[in-house]
Coordinates of C-alpha atoms in Angstrom, one line a residue:
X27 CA 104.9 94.5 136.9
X28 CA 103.2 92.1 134.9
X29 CA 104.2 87.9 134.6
X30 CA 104.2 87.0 130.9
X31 CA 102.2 84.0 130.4
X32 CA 101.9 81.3 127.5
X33 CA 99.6 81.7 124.7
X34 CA 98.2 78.2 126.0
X35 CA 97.8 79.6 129.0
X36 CA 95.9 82.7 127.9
X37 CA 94.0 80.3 126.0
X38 CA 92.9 78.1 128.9
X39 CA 91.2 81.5 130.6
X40 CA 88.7 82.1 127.9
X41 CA 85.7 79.6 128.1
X42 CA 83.6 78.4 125.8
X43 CA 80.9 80.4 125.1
X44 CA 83.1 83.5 125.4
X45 CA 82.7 86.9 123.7
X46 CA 85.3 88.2 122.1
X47 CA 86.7 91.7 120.9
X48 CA 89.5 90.6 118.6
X49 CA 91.9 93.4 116.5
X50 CA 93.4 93.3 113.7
X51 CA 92.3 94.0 109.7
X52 CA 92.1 91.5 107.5
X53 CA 94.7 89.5 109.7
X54 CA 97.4 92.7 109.7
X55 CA 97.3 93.3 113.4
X56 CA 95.9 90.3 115.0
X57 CA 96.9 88.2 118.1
X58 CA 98.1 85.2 115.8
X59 CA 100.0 83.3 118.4
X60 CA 96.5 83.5 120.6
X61 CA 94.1 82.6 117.5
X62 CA 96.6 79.4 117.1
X63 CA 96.3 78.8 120.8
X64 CA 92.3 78.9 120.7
X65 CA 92.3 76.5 118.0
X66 CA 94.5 73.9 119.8
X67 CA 92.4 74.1 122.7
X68 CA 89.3 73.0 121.0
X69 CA 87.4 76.3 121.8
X70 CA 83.9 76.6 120.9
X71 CA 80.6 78.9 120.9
X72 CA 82.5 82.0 120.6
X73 CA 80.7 85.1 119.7
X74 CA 83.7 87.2 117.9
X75 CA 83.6 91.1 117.2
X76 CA 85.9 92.1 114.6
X77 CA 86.3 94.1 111.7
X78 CA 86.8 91.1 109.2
X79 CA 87.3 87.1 109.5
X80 CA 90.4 87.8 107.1
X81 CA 90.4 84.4 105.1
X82 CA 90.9 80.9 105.5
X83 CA 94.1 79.9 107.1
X84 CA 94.4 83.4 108.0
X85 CA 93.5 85.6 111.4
X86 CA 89.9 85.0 112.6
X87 CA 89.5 82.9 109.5
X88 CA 91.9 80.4 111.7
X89 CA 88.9 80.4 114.3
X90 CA 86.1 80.2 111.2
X91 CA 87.5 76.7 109.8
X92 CA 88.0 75.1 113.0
X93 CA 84.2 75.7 113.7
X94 CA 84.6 77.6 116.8
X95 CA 82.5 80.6 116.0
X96 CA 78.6 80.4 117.0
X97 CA 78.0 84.8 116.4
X98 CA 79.9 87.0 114.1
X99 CA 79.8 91.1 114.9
X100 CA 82.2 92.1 111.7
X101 CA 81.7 94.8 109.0
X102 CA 82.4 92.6 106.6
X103 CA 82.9 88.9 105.5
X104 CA 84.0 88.6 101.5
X105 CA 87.4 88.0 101.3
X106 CA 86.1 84.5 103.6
X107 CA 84.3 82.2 101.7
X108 CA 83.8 79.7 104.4
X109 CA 82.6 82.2 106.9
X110 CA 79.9 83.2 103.8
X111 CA 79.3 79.3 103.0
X112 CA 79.0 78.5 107.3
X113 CA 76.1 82.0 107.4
X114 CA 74.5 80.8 104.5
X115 CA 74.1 77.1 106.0
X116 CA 73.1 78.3 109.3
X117 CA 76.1 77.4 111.1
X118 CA 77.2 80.7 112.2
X119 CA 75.0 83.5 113.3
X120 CA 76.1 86.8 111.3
X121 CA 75.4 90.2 112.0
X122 CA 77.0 93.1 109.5
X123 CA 77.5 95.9 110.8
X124 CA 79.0 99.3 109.2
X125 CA 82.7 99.5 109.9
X126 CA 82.4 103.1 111.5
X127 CA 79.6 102.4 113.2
X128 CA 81.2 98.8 114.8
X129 CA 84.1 100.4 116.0
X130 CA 82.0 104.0 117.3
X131 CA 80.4 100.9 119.3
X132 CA 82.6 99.6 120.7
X133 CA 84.2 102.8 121.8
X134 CA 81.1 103.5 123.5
X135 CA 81.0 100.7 125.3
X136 CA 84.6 101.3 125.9
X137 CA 84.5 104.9 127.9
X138 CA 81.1 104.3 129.1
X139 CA 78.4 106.0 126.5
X140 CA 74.8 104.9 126.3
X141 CA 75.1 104.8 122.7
X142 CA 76.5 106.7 119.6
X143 CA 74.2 108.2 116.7
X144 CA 74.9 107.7 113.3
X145 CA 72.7 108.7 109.9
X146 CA 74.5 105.9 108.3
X147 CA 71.7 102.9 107.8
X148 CA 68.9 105.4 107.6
X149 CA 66.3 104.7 104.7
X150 CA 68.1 101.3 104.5
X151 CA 66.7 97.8 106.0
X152 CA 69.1 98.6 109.1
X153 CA 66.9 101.1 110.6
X154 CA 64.4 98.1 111.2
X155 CA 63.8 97.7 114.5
X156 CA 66.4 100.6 115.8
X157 CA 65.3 104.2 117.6
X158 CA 65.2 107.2 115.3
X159 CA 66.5 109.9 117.0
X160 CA 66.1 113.7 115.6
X161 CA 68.9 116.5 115.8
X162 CA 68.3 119.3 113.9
X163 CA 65.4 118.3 111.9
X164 CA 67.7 115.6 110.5
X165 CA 67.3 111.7 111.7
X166 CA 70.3 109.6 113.0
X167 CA 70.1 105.7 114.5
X168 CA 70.3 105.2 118.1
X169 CA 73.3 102.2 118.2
X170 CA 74.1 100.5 121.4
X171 CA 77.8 99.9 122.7
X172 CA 79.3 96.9 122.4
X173 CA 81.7 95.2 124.8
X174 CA 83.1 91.9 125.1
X175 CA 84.0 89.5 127.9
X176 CA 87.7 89.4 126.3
X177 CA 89.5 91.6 124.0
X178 CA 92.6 89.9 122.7
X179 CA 94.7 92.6 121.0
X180 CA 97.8 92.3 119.6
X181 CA 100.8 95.5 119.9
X182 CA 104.5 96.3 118.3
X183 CA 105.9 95.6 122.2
X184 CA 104.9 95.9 125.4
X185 CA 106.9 97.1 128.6
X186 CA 106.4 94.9 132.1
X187 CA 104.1 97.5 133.1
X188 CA 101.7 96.6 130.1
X189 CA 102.2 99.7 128.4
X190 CA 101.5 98.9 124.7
X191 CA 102.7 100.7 121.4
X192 CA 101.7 99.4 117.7
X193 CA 102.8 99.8 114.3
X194 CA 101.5 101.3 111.4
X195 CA 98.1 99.7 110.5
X196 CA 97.9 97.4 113.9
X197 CA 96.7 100.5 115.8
X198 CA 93.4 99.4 113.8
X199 CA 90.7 98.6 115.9
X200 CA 93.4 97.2 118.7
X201 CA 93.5 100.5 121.1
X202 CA 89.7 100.9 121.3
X203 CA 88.9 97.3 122.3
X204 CA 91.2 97.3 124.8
X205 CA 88.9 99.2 126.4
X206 CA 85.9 98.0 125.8
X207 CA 86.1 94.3 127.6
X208 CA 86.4 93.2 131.1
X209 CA 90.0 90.7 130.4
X210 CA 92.3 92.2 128.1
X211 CA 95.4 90.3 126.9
X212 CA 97.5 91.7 125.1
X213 CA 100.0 89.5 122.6
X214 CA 103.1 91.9 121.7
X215 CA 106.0 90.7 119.6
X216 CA 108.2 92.1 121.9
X217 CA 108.7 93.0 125.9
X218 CA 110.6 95.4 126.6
X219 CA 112.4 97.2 129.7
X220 CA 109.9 100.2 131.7
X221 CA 111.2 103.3 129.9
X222 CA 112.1 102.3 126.9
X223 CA 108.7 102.7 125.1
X224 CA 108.5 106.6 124.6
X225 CA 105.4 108.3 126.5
X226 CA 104.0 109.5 123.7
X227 CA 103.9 106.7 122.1
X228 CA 101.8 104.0 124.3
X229 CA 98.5 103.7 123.0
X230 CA 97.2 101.6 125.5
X231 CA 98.6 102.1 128.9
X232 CA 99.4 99.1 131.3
X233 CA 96.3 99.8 133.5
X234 CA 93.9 98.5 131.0
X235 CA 96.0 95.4 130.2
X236 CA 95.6 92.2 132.4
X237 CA 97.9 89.3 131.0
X238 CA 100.8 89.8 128.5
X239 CA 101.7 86.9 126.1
X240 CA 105.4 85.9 126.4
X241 CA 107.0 87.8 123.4
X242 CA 107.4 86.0 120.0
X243 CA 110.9 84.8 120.2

């Protein structure tokens, strides 16, 4: 059984300087009570992986305006002008990466792969400097996993086991990061008695979860 902590709590375990595996699309499945949390605290120097920064006031974009992102891992950044405006002036390190290829990544850091190979990027500037590997007379890009010091996930509910289930578009990107970092925590809106959440439908079983955030009301 698992003690449901605070998200100022959860917050106070990740140090600056952290890297972070954060779900969620354009804000639609992120840990938003966690993101708030971070931002009270004062954190800084993050590096964040993600699919998006959402926009400002929004998700990740929370994390963006209070200037406590130093690297970006995302597949994209345009519905966030201010993460565009802090790459541009050099006060964010960016790096773009195609969104299958991020999250084939990060799953391969995840269940332990040396890599994952992928023909998308070939012929274009984001072959530079990456291994070309051949399969069939046809050429694919080596890409190295990905994992994160933290993945901060967020799910529908949670049981005091840590078993998770989402909803809908939430299972983006949330069940693969979990795990692909050494401390997960896991923010559900609810907790729920063991049994309740249906086998078949935990997508993240309790093992790979290490703190649960106290549910939302």
């Amino acid at each position: 059984m698992k003690d449901a902590i605070t998200a100022d709590a959860a917050a106070a375990l990740i140090p600056d300087g952290a890297t972070l595996l954060i779900g969620g699309f354009m804000g639609t499945g992120s840990p938003h009570r966690l993101i708030d949390a971070l931002v009270r605290r004062g954190a800084r120097n993050l590096t964040v992986i993600a699919n998006d920064t959402a926009w400002p006031g929004r998700g990740i974009g929370k994390l963006i305006s209070a200037g406590a992102v130093a690297k970006l891992v995302a597949s994209h950044i345009g519905l966030n002008p201010e993460t565009q405006t802090k790459m541009i002036a050099g006060e964010i390190e960016v790096d773009l990466v195609p969104q299958g290829t991020l999250i084939e990544r990060i799953r391969a850091g995840g269940v332990g792969l040396g890599g994952v190979l992928t023909a998308t990027g070939i012929g274009t500037m984001i072959e530079k400097g990456k291994r070309i590997i051949e399969v069939d007379g046809k050429p694919f890009l080596l890409e190295t996993p990905i994992r994160g010091d933290f993945a901060l996930i967020a799910a529908k509910q949670a049981d005091y086991y840590g078993n998770l289930e989402y909803s809908l578009t939430a299972h983006n990107f949330n069940p693969i990061i979990a795990l692909a970092a050494d401390v997960v925590i896991a923010e559900p809106h609810t907790i729920v008695p063991v049994g309740v959440i249906s086998p078949d439908s935990v997508k993240t079983p309790g093992i790979l979860v290490t703190h649960l955030l106290e549910r939302a009301f």
